[in-house]
Coordinates of C-alpha atoms in Angstrom, one line a residue:
Chain R
M1 CA 15.7 -10.3 16.8
G2 CA 17.1 -6.8 16.3
T3 CA 18.1 -4.0 18.8
G4 CA 17.1 -0.9 16.3
G5 CA 14.0 1.7 17.6
V6 CA 11.9 -0.8 17.1
G7 CA 13.3 -4.2 19.4
Q8 CA 13.9 -1.2 21.5
A9 CA 10.1 0.2 21.3
Y10 CA 8.5 -4.1 21.4
A11 CA 11.0 -5.0 24.8
S12 CA 9.9 -2.0 26.4
R13 CA 6.5 -2.4 26.0
F14 CA 6.4 -6.0 27.0
I15 CA 9.0 -5.3 29.9
T16 CA 6.3 -2.9 30.4
I17 CA 2.8 -5.1 30.9
G18 CA 4.4 -7.9 32.4
Y19 CA 6.7 -10.2 30.5
E20 CA 10.5 -11.5 30.6
V21 CA 12.6 -10.2 27.3
M22 CA 15.9 -11.2 25.5
M23 CA 17.1 -8.8 23.1
G24 CA 18.5 -11.4 20.1
T25 CA 22.3 -9.1 18.1
R26 CA 24.5 -10.9 16.2
N27 CA 27.7 -9.4 18.0
V28 CA 26.8 -8.6 22.2
S29 CA 30.1 -7.3 22.8
E30 CA 30.3 -5.3 19.0
K31 CA 27.1 -4.0 20.1
L32 CA 27.6 -2.8 23.7
A33 CA 30.4 -1.1 22.3
G34 CA 29.0 0.4 19.8
V35 CA 29.3 4.5 20.5
E36 CA 27.5 6.2 17.3
R37 CA 24.2 7.1 16.5
D38 CA 22.1 5.0 14.3
G39 CA 20.9 6.6 10.9
Y40 CA 17.5 8.3 11.8
G41 CA 19.9 9.3 15.0
N42 CA 19.2 7.7 17.6
P43 CA 21.5 7.3 20.5
P44 CA 23.5 4.1 21.0
F45 CA 22.4 1.1 22.3
S46 CA 24.3 1.0 25.4
E47 CA 22.9 4.7 26.3
W48 CA 18.8 2.5 26.1
Y49 CA 20.6 -0.4 27.5
L50 CA 21.5 1.3 30.5
A51 CA 18.1 3.0 30.9
N52 CA 16.3 -0.5 31.0
R53 CA 18.0 -2.7 32.9
N54 CA 14.8 -5.4 32.6
V55 CA 16.1 -6.5 29.5
K56 CA 18.3 -8.9 28.8
L57 CA 20.9 -8.8 26.2
G58 CA 22.2 -12.1 24.0
T59 CA 23.7 -13.2 20.4
F60 CA 20.4 -14.6 18.4
E61 CA 21.0 -18.3 19.4
E62 CA 20.5 -17.4 23.3
A63 CA 17.7 -15.0 22.6
A64 CA 16.3 -17.7 20.5
K65 CA 16.6 -20.1 23.7
F66 CA 15.0 -17.7 26.0
G67 CA 12.1 -17.0 23.8
E68 CA 8.7 -19.2 24.3
I69 CA 7.7 -15.9 21.5
I70 CA 10.1 -14.2 18.9
L71 CA 9.5 -11.2 17.4
N72 CA 11.4 -10.6 13.9
A73 CA 12.8 -6.9 14.0
T74 CA 16.0 -6.9 12.1
L75 CA 16.7 -5.4 8.8
G76 CA 13.8 -7.1 6.1
I77 CA 17.3 -6.8 4.5
K78 CA 19.8 -9.0 7.1
S79 CA 16.3 -10.9 8.3
I80 CA 16.9 -15.0 7.0
S81 CA 20.2 -14.4 8.0
A82 CA 20.2 -13.1 11.4
L83 CA 17.2 -16.0 11.5
K84 CA 19.4 -18.6 10.8
S85 CA 21.3 -17.5 12.7
A86 CA 19.7 -18.1 15.7
G87 CA 19.0 -22.0 14.6
E88 CA 16.1 -23.7 13.4
K89 CA 15.6 -25.4 16.4
N90 CA 15.5 -22.9 18.8
L91 CA 12.6 -21.2 16.4
S92 CA 11.1 -24.7 15.3
G93 CA 7.4 -25.3 17.3
K94 CA 7.2 -21.3 18.1
I95 CA 5.7 -18.5 17.2
L96 CA 7.7 -15.8 15.5
I97 CA 5.8 -12.5 14.7
D98 CA 7.9 -10.5 12.1
V99 CA 6.8 -6.7 12.3
S100 CA 9.7 -6.2 9.4
N101 CA 10.2 -4.9 5.8
P102 CA 12.6 -5.9 2.9
L103 CA 13.1 -2.1 2.5
D104 CA 16.4 -1.7 0.2
F105 CA 18.5 1.1 0.5
S106 CA 20.8 0.1 -2.6
K107 CA 19.1 1.9 -4.9
G108 CA 18.7 5.7 -3.1
M109 CA 15.7 7.3 -1.1
P110 CA 13.0 6.6 -0.3
P111 CA 13.8 2.8 -0.5
S112 CA 12.0 0.7 -2.7
L113 CA 11.1 -3.3 -1.8
L114 CA 14.0 -6.3 -2.2
P115 CA 12.9 -7.2 -5.2
E116 CA 13.3 -10.8 -4.8
L117 CA 10.9 -10.0 -1.8
S118 CA 8.5 -8.1 -3.1
N119 CA 5.6 -8.3 -5.8
T120 CA 4.6 -12.2 -6.2
N121 CA 6.9 -12.9 -2.7
S122 CA 7.4 -10.9 0.7
L123 CA 9.3 -11.6 3.5
G124 CA 7.0 -12.8 5.5
E125 CA 6.8 -15.6 3.5
E126 CA 9.9 -16.2 2.8
I127 CA 11.3 -16.5 6.3
Q128 CA 7.6 -19.1 6.6
R129 CA 9.4 -21.3 3.4
T130 CA 12.6 -21.2 4.6
F131 CA 11.3 -22.7 8.5
P132 CA 8.9 -24.4 7.8
D133 CA 8.5 -25.0 11.8
V134 CA 8.0 -22.0 12.8
Q135 CA 4.3 -20.3 13.0
V136 CA 5.2 -16.9 11.2
V137 CA 2.4 -14.5 12.0
K138 CA 2.8 -10.7 10.0
T139 CA 1.4 -7.7 12.0
L140 CA 2.5 -4.3 12.7
N141 CA 5.1 -3.9 10.3
T142 CA 2.9 -0.7 8.7
M143 CA 3.4 1.8 10.9
W144 CA 5.9 4.2 13.4
N145 CA 7.0 1.7 15.9
G146 CA 6.0 4.3 18.5
L147 CA 2.1 3.5 17.2
M148 CA 2.7 -0.4 17.2
V149 CA 3.0 -0.6 20.7
N150 CA 1.1 2.2 21.7
P151 CA -1.7 2.6 19.0
A152 CA -4.0 4.4 21.6
M153 CA -1.7 7.5 21.1
L154 CA -3.4 8.4 18.3
N155 CA -7.1 8.5 17.5
D156 CA -8.2 6.1 21.2
G157 CA -6.5 3.4 19.0
D158 CA -9.0 4.3 16.5
H159 CA -7.0 3.3 13.8
T160 CA -6.7 -0.5 11.8
A161 CA -3.1 -3.0 12.4
F162 CA -3.6 -6.5 10.1
I163 CA -2.6 -9.6 10.4
C164 CA -1.9 -12.6 8.5
G165 CA 0.0 -15.8 8.7
N166 CA -0.8 -19.6 8.2
D167 CA -1.6 -21.2 11.5
T168 CA -4.9 -20.1 13.0
E169 CA -4.3 -20.8 16.3
A170 CA -0.6 -19.0 16.5
K171 CA -2.5 -15.5 14.7
A172 CA -5.4 -15.6 18.3
A173 CA -2.3 -15.5 20.6
V174 CA -0.7 -12.2 19.0
K175 CA -3.9 -11.2 18.5
E176 CA -3.9 -11.5 21.9
I177 CA -0.6 -9.5 22.4
L178 CA -1.8 -6.9 20.2
K179 CA -4.8 -6.8 22.6
S180 CA -2.6 -5.8 25.5
F181 CA -1.1 -3.0 23.4
G182 CA -4.0 -1.3 23.5
W183 CA -5.3 -2.5 19.9
P184 CA -9.5 -2.6 20.1
E185 CA -10.0 -6.7 18.8
Q186 CA -12.1 -4.7 15.6
N187 CA -9.1 -2.6 14.8
I188 CA -7.3 -5.8 14.2
L189 CA -7.6 -7.1 9.9
D190 CA -7.2 -10.4 9.6
L191 CA -5.7 -11.0 5.7
G192 CA -5.4 -14.3 5.8
N193 CA -2.7 -16.9 5.1
I194 CA 1.6 -15.4 4.9
S195 CA 1.0 -14.8 1.5
S196 CA -0.6 -12.0 2.4
A197 CA 2.1 -10.6 3.7
R198 CA 2.8 -9.2 0.1
G199 CA 0.1 -6.9 1.0
T200 CA 1.1 -5.2 3.9
E201 CA 4.6 -5.0 3.1
M202 CA 3.9 -3.4 -0.2
Y203 CA 1.6 -0.7 1.2
L204 CA 5.9 0.4 2.7
P205 CA 5.8 3.0 -0.5
L206 CA 2.9 4.3 0.0
W207 CA 3.7 5.1 3.8
L208 CA 7.1 6.5 2.9
R209 CA 5.7 9.1 0.4
I210 CA 3.2 10.0 3.0
F211 CA 5.7 10.0 5.6
A212 CA 7.7 12.7 2.7
A213 CA 4.3 14.2 2.1
T214 CA 3.8 15.2 5.3
G215 CA 6.7 15.8 7.3
N216 CA 4.6 13.1 10.2
G217 CA 5.4 9.8 10.5
A218 CA 3.3 9.2 13.6
F219 CA 0.1 8.5 11.3
N220 CA -1.9 5.6 10.7
I221 CA -4.2 4.4 7.5
K222 CA -8.2 3.5 8.9
I223 CA -10.5 1.4 6.8
T224 CA -13.4 3.1 6.9
S225 CA -16.3 0.8 4.6
L226 CA -19.8 1.1 3.4
K227 CA -21.9 -0.8 5.2
Chain Z
M1 CA -9.9 6.2 -23.0
G2 CA -11.6 3.2 -21.8
T3 CA -14.7 2.3 -22.1
G4 CA -14.6 -0.9 -18.6
G5 CA -16.6 -0.3 -15.6
V6 CA -14.4 2.8 -14.5
G7 CA -14.7 4.5 -18.2
Q8 CA -18.3 4.5 -17.4
A9 CA -18.0 5.2 -13.8
Y10 CA -16.3 8.3 -15.3
A11 CA -18.1 9.4 -18.0
S12 CA -21.5 9.3 -15.7
R13 CA -20.1 11.3 -13.2
F14 CA -18.4 13.5 -15.9
I15 CA -21.6 14.3 -17.6
T16 CA -23.6 15.2 -14.2
I17 CA -21.3 17.8 -13.9
G18 CA -21.6 19.9 -17.4
Y19 CA -18.8 18.3 -19.3
E20 CA -19.3 16.6 -22.8
V21 CA -17.8 13.2 -22.9
M22 CA -15.8 11.6 -25.8
M23 CA -15.1 7.7 -24.6
G24 CA -11.8 5.9 -26.4
T25 CA -11.8 2.3 -27.0
R26 CA -9.3 0.7 -29.6
N27 CA -12.3 -0.6 -32.3
V28 CA -15.9 1.3 -32.1
S29 CA -17.9 -1.3 -34.2
E30 CA -16.2 -4.3 -32.0
K31 CA -17.3 -2.3 -29.1
L32 CA -21.1 -2.0 -29.7
A33 CA -21.0 -5.2 -31.8
G34 CA -19.8 -7.2 -27.8
V35 CA -22.6 -9.2 -26.4
E36 CA -20.6 -10.5 -23.9
R37 CA -20.4 -9.6 -19.6
D38 CA -16.9 -9.0 -18.6
G39 CA -14.9 -10.8 -16.5
Y40 CA -16.5 -8.7 -12.9
G41 CA -20.4 -9.6 -14.4
N42 CA -21.0 -5.9 -15.7
P43 CA -23.4 -6.1 -18.5
P44 CA -21.6 -5.8 -22.5
F45 CA -20.9 -2.0 -23.1
S46 CA -23.5 -2.0 -25.5
E47 CA -26.5 -1.5 -23.1
W48 CA -24.8 0.9 -21.1
Y49 CA -23.5 3.1 -23.6
L50 CA -27.7 3.5 -25.0
A51 CA -28.7 3.8 -21.6
N52 CA -26.2 6.3 -21.4
R53 CA -27.0 8.9 -24.9
N54 CA -25.1 12.4 -24.0
V55 CA -21.2 10.6 -23.9
K56 CA -19.7 10.1 -26.9
L57 CA -17.9 7.1 -28.4
G58 CA -14.9 7.4 -30.4
T59 CA -11.4 5.7 -30.9
F60 CA -8.7 6.6 -28.7
E61 CA -7.4 9.0 -31.9
E62 CA -10.6 10.9 -31.5
A63 CA -11.5 11.1 -28.6
A64 CA -8.0 12.0 -27.5
K65 CA -8.9 14.9 -30.8
F66 CA -11.5 15.9 -29.0
G67 CA -10.4 16.0 -26.0
E68 CA -9.1 19.3 -23.9
I69 CA -8.3 16.6 -20.3
I70 CA -7.6 13.2 -21.1
L71 CA -8.0 10.2 -18.7
N72 CA -6.5 7.1 -19.1
A73 CA -9.0 4.3 -17.4
T74 CA -7.6 1.4 -19.8
L75 CA -6.3 -1.7 -18.2
G76 CA -3.3 -1.0 -17.1
I77 CA -1.1 -3.3 -18.8
K78 CA -2.7 -1.9 -21.9
S79 CA -2.4 1.2 -21.2
I80 CA 0.8 2.4 -22.6
S81 CA -0.3 0.8 -26.5
A82 CA -3.7 2.7 -25.8
L83 CA -2.0 6.5 -25.4
K84 CA 0.1 5.3 -28.2
S85 CA -2.9 4.4 -30.8
A86 CA -4.3 7.9 -29.5
G87 CA -1.4 9.7 -31.0
E88 CA 1.4 12.2 -29.7
K89 CA 0.7 15.0 -31.2
N90 CA -3.3 14.4 -30.0
L91 CA -2.4 14.7 -26.6
S92 CA 0.9 16.9 -26.0
G93 CA 0.8 19.8 -24.5
K94 CA -2.8 18.1 -22.2
I95 CA -3.3 16.8 -18.7
L96 CA -3.9 12.9 -18.8
I97 CA -5.4 11.7 -15.5
D98 CA -3.7 8.5 -14.7
V99 CA -6.8 6.4 -12.7
S100 CA -5.1 2.8 -13.8
N101 CA -3.0 0.1 -12.3
P102 CA 0.0 -2.0 -13.7
L103 CA -2.4 -5.3 -12.5
D104 CA -0.8 -9.0 -14.1
F105 CA -3.5 -11.7 -14.1
S106 CA -0.9 -13.9 -15.6
K107 CA 0.3 -15.4 -12.5
G108 CA -3.1 -16.0 -10.4
M109 CA -4.9 -14.7 -8.4
P110 CA -5.6 -11.8 -6.8
P111 CA -3.3 -9.9 -8.9
S112 CA 0.5 -8.9 -8.9
L113 CA 2.2 -5.9 -10.5
L114 CA 3.6 -5.8 -14.2
P115 CA 7.6 -5.9 -12.0
E116 CA 8.7 -3.7 -15.1
L117 CA 6.0 -1.3 -13.8
S118 CA 6.2 -1.3 -10.2
N119 CA 9.0 -0.8 -7.2
T120 CA 12.1 1.3 -9.1
N121 CA 9.0 2.6 -11.1
S122 CA 5.2 2.9 -11.9
L123 CA 3.0 3.9 -14.9
G124 CA 2.0 6.7 -14.3
E125 CA 6.2 7.2 -14.8
E126 CA 6.1 6.0 -18.1
I127 CA 3.2 6.7 -19.2
Q128 CA 5.1 10.6 -18.1
R129 CA 8.6 9.5 -19.7
T130 CA 6.8 8.5 -23.1
F131 CA 4.1 11.1 -23.0
P132 CA 7.6 14.2 -22.0
D133 CA 4.8 16.8 -23.4
V134 CA 1.6 15.2 -21.6
Q135 CA 1.1 16.5 -17.8
V136 CA 0.6 13.2 -16.3
V137 CA -1.4 13.7 -13.0
K138 CA -2.5 10.3 -11.3
T139 CA -4.9 10.6 -9.1
L140 CA -7.6 7.8 -7.5
N141 CA -6.7 4.2 -8.4
T142 CA -6.5 3.5 -5.4
M143 CA -9.9 2.6 -4.9
W144 CA -13.1 1.5 -6.2
N145 CA -14.6 3.6 -8.9
G146 CA -18.1 4.0 -6.9
L147 CA -15.9 6.1 -4.6
M148 CA -13.4 8.1 -6.8
V149 CA -15.8 9.7 -8.5
N150 CA -18.7 10.0 -5.5
P151 CA -17.0 9.7 -2.2
A152 CA -20.1 11.6 -0.6
M153 CA -21.6 7.7 -0.4
L154 CA -19.1 6.6 2.5
N155 CA -18.2 8.4 5.6
D156 CA -19.7 12.1 4.0
G157 CA -16.3 11.9 2.0
D158 CA -14.1 11.3 5.2
H159 CA -11.4 9.2 3.8
T160 CA -8.6 10.3 1.7
A161 CA -7.2 10.4 -1.9
F162 CA -3.9 11.0 -3.1
I163 CA -2.6 13.1 -6.0
C164 CA 1.0 13.2 -7.8
G165 CA 2.5 14.8 -11.0
N166 CA 5.4 16.8 -12.0
D167 CA 3.6 20.1 -13.1
T168 CA 2.1 21.9 -10.2
E169 CA -0.6 24.0 -11.8
A170 CA -1.9 20.8 -13.7
K171 CA -2.5 19.1 -10.0
A172 CA -4.3 21.9 -9.0
A173 CA -6.8 21.3 -11.4
V174 CA -6.9 18.2 -11.5
K175 CA -7.7 18.8 -7.7
E176 CA -10.3 21.2 -8.8
I177 CA -12.1 18.5 -9.8
L178 CA -11.9 16.0 -7.6
K179 CA -13.7 18.3 -5.5
S180 CA -16.1 18.7 -8.5
F181 CA -16.8 15.4 -7.7
G182 CA -17.3 16.0 -3.5
W183 CA -14.0 15.2 -2.7
P184 CA -13.1 17.8 0.9
E185 CA -9.7 20.1 -0.2
Q186 CA -8.3 18.5 3.3
N187 CA -8.8 14.9 2.2
I188 CA -6.9 15.2 -1.2
L189 CA -2.7 14.8 0.0
D190 CA -0.6 15.7 -2.4
L191 CA 2.4 13.2 -3.0
G192 CA 4.6 15.1 -5.0
N193 CA 6.2 14.3 -8.1
I194 CA 5.0 11.3 -10.7
S195 CA 7.5 9.0 -8.7
S196 CA 4.9 9.1 -6.2
A197 CA 3.1 6.8 -8.2
R198 CA 4.9 3.8 -7.4
G199 CA 3.4 3.7 -3.9
T200 CA 0.0 4.7 -4.6
E201 CA 0.1 1.8 -7.2
M202 CA 2.1 -0.7 -4.9
Y203 CA -0.9 -0.3 -2.0
L204 CA -3.2 -2.2 -4.9
P205 CA -1.9 -5.4 -3.6
L206 CA -3.4 -4.4 0.2
W207 CA -6.2 -3.4 -1.2
L208 CA -6.9 -6.4 -2.8
R209 CA -6.5 -8.4 0.3
I210 CA -8.7 -6.0 2.1
F211 CA -11.4 -6.3 -0.1
A212 CA -10.8 -10.7 -0.3
A213 CA -10.8 -10.1 3.9
T214 CA -14.0 -8.5 4.2
G215 CA -16.2 -9.4 0.9
N216 CA -16.4 -5.3 0.3
G217 CA -14.8 -3.3 -2.4
A218 CA -16.4 0.0 -1.3
F219 CA -14.0 1.0 1.6
N220 CA -11.1 2.9 1.5
I221 CA -8.6 4.0 3.9
K222 CA -8.3 7.8 5.9
I223 CA -5.2 8.8 7.3
T224 CA -5.4 9.4 10.6
S225 CA -2.2 11.8 12.1
L226 CA -1.2 12.6 15.4
K227 CA -0.8 16.4 15.4

């Protein structure tokens, strides 16, 4: 779900490691007709799509029907609406990997978080609450998308990924996907149930400040503990 | 300002490296008469105070008058009130190092942040706004107090401290204090003005989830970047 830079990074990476991928978008013809660069200066989706012919494109509903595993890479502010368009029955019983963040750009830069989806709630929890028959697993929302799918490019993968969700089997399956991206198992920290998404989403304001201070988004944090 | 575990850690450490210290509290005789352990199971303040005879104790007002540098180690929910008790004129023109967090224990565990002091505001900013003639420097609020004042106990100090504030000279002075605690200069990241306190305070929910998942509070994050 989602055709932006995050969705593109996942689509390419999943194809590389042998998955079939259909990306979901609200309106396929509009998406392919777009010719403008996005807010980050990336080329229009159609350019990327032409260069990635193995990736299928469909509506949110078509992609949800197609997928055995669903990945939410839509803008946080639009995620619930996009997933409703996908259709509850097309998501039910499936794992939904949520890598999005509820960023609120309406109050100036750097963005804050949507007040109703932070502190005592989170986007991860809101998705789980809205779709109780989906196994929501929140992960990888704490870093630049290049690192999410290719952690080895930084410090041989020796930095930290978080994972949380209510369903133990779903988390184990997603952990295997992370390992196939190159995440060392010992660097994947299970924070517990989906309410822990509050923690990983509320880290974003610090991430944005570190990015602003260093001018470099290709960083991550590593947890180091006294034994 | 503050006589809890954080205040005690700083008082001991400042004495060790050659400072004179007066701790500030709301009511000196009540504080010394207390015989109960705190919520973390620590012994009453009077026990610690008897074992640390070089530390002075006074009211918030007396401590603010005494100090050339002020450190706020009160509970975030009480910080503004404590600093008002200290008296604006006793704080004006001084550096105030703020290591506190606006934790809200009223909505269950783990704590959330006070809604009015998070996301589009922060405790660091609120203190600066309330006392415009004070140089507020937010730092070290992202870790267990033992590590704040003795970073070398973990990984030879090779983990990250953040610093932010509006006054460049005040930040430079506080950076020297951090270095005297043992922080390597290259591990102290200046995030910019005091609004960056939003980032470091909003990291606390993630800190609390990592603590809960690992059962070990003696950890910190290290930023690792692709060059």
